[in-house]
Protein backbone atom coordinates (compact mmCIF):
# COMPACT_ATOMS: atom_id res chain seq x y z
CA UNK A 1 -39.74 -3.77 52.88
CA UNK A 2 -36.85 -2.12 51.42
CA UNK A 3 -34.32 -4.50 52.62
CA UNK A 4 -36.38 -7.40 50.97
CA UNK A 5 -36.26 -5.68 47.65
CA UNK A 6 -32.44 -5.09 47.89
CA UNK A 7 -31.89 -8.61 48.82
CA UNK A 8 -33.92 -10.11 45.90
CA UNK A 9 -32.27 -7.73 43.43
CA UNK A 10 -28.67 -8.68 44.72
CA UNK A 11 -29.58 -12.25 44.49
CA UNK A 12 -31.26 -11.88 41.16
CA UNK A 13 -27.44 -9.79 39.89
CA UNK A 14 -25.21 -12.65 41.41
CA UNK A 15 -27.24 -15.27 39.72
CA UNK A 16 -27.36 -13.48 36.30
CA UNK A 17 -23.60 -12.68 36.13
CA UNK A 18 -22.38 -16.05 37.33
CA UNK A 19 -24.74 -17.92 34.96
CA UNK A 20 -23.15 -16.30 31.80
CA UNK A 21 -19.98 -17.11 30.18
CA UNK A 22 -19.08 -14.85 27.18
CA UNK A 23 -17.56 -17.06 24.32
CA UNK A 24 -14.28 -15.61 22.94
CA UNK A 25 -11.93 -17.08 20.21
CA UNK A 26 -9.65 -18.54 22.86
CA UNK A 27 -12.68 -21.50 23.40
CA UNK A 28 -12.56 -22.79 19.68
CA UNK A 29 -9.87 -24.52 17.64
CA UNK A 30 -10.97 -23.68 13.98
CA UNK A 31 -11.12 -20.21 12.33
CA UNK A 32 -13.16 -19.29 9.20
CA UNK A 33 -11.49 -16.97 6.63
CA UNK A 34 -14.38 -15.95 4.67
CA UNK A 35 -12.40 -14.88 1.69
CA UNK A 36 -8.85 -13.92 0.38
CA UNK A 37 -9.54 -10.57 -0.54
CA UNK A 38 -11.58 -9.26 2.31
CA UNK A 39 -9.78 -11.36 5.09
CA UNK A 40 -12.44 -11.30 7.62
CA UNK A 41 -12.15 -14.09 10.02
CA UNK A 42 -14.55 -16.07 12.64
CA UNK A 43 -12.88 -18.12 15.19
CA UNK A 44 -15.93 -19.80 16.69
CA UNK A 45 -16.06 -23.44 15.24
CA UNK A 46 -15.54 -26.67 17.03
CA UNK A 47 -14.75 -28.77 14.44
CA UNK A 48 -13.19 -28.26 10.49
CA UNK A 49 -16.29 -29.89 9.28
CA UNK A 50 -18.36 -27.11 10.87
CA UNK A 51 -15.99 -24.64 9.65
CA UNK A 52 -16.46 -25.83 5.78
CA UNK A 53 -20.06 -26.35 6.24
CA UNK A 54 -20.47 -22.85 7.11
CA UNK A 55 -18.06 -21.54 3.91
CA UNK A 56 -19.85 -23.98 1.64
CA UNK A 57 -21.16 -21.99 -1.20
CA UNK A 58 -19.59 -18.62 -0.06
CA UNK A 59 -15.88 -19.29 -0.42
CA UNK A 60 -13.10 -19.13 1.82
CA UNK A 61 -10.89 -21.54 3.97
CA UNK A 62 -10.41 -22.89 7.32
CA UNK A 63 -7.64 -22.86 9.67
CA UNK A 64 -6.65 -23.78 13.12
CA UNK A 65 -6.70 -20.94 15.65
CA UNK A 66 -4.12 -18.89 16.61
CA UNK A 67 -5.74 -18.06 19.53
CA UNK A 68 -7.04 -21.76 21.03
CA UNK A 69 -5.03 -23.08 23.48
CA UNK A 70 -5.78 -26.84 24.41
CA UNK A 71 -4.21 -27.40 27.55
CA UNK A 72 -0.34 -27.16 28.56
CA UNK A 73 1.87 -29.45 26.59
CA UNK A 74 3.59 -32.19 28.49
CA UNK A 75 7.47 -31.48 29.12
CA UNK A 76 9.79 -34.32 28.03
CA UNK A 77 12.45 -34.90 30.10
CA UNK A 78 16.14 -35.03 29.04
CA UNK A 79 18.30 -37.77 29.64
CA UNK A 80 22.00 -36.72 30.30
CA UNK A 81 24.55 -38.96 30.11
């Protein structure tokens, strides 16, 4: 009976940890800077429009996230003559 309880607990733990994915600023391309004086920044916006909608009425501006990396940049080959 104890082995069954340990097995169920282990399966539950593995399922719970593998299903969760913590979001980070690295996942989103836009940041909201809430005001020029406080400088509070939130980089959890998927689009410029979503960011601007959040800031409407409270002030601030949107900028490209310095943390976001949308993948490797293709390398251009040099042609040497």
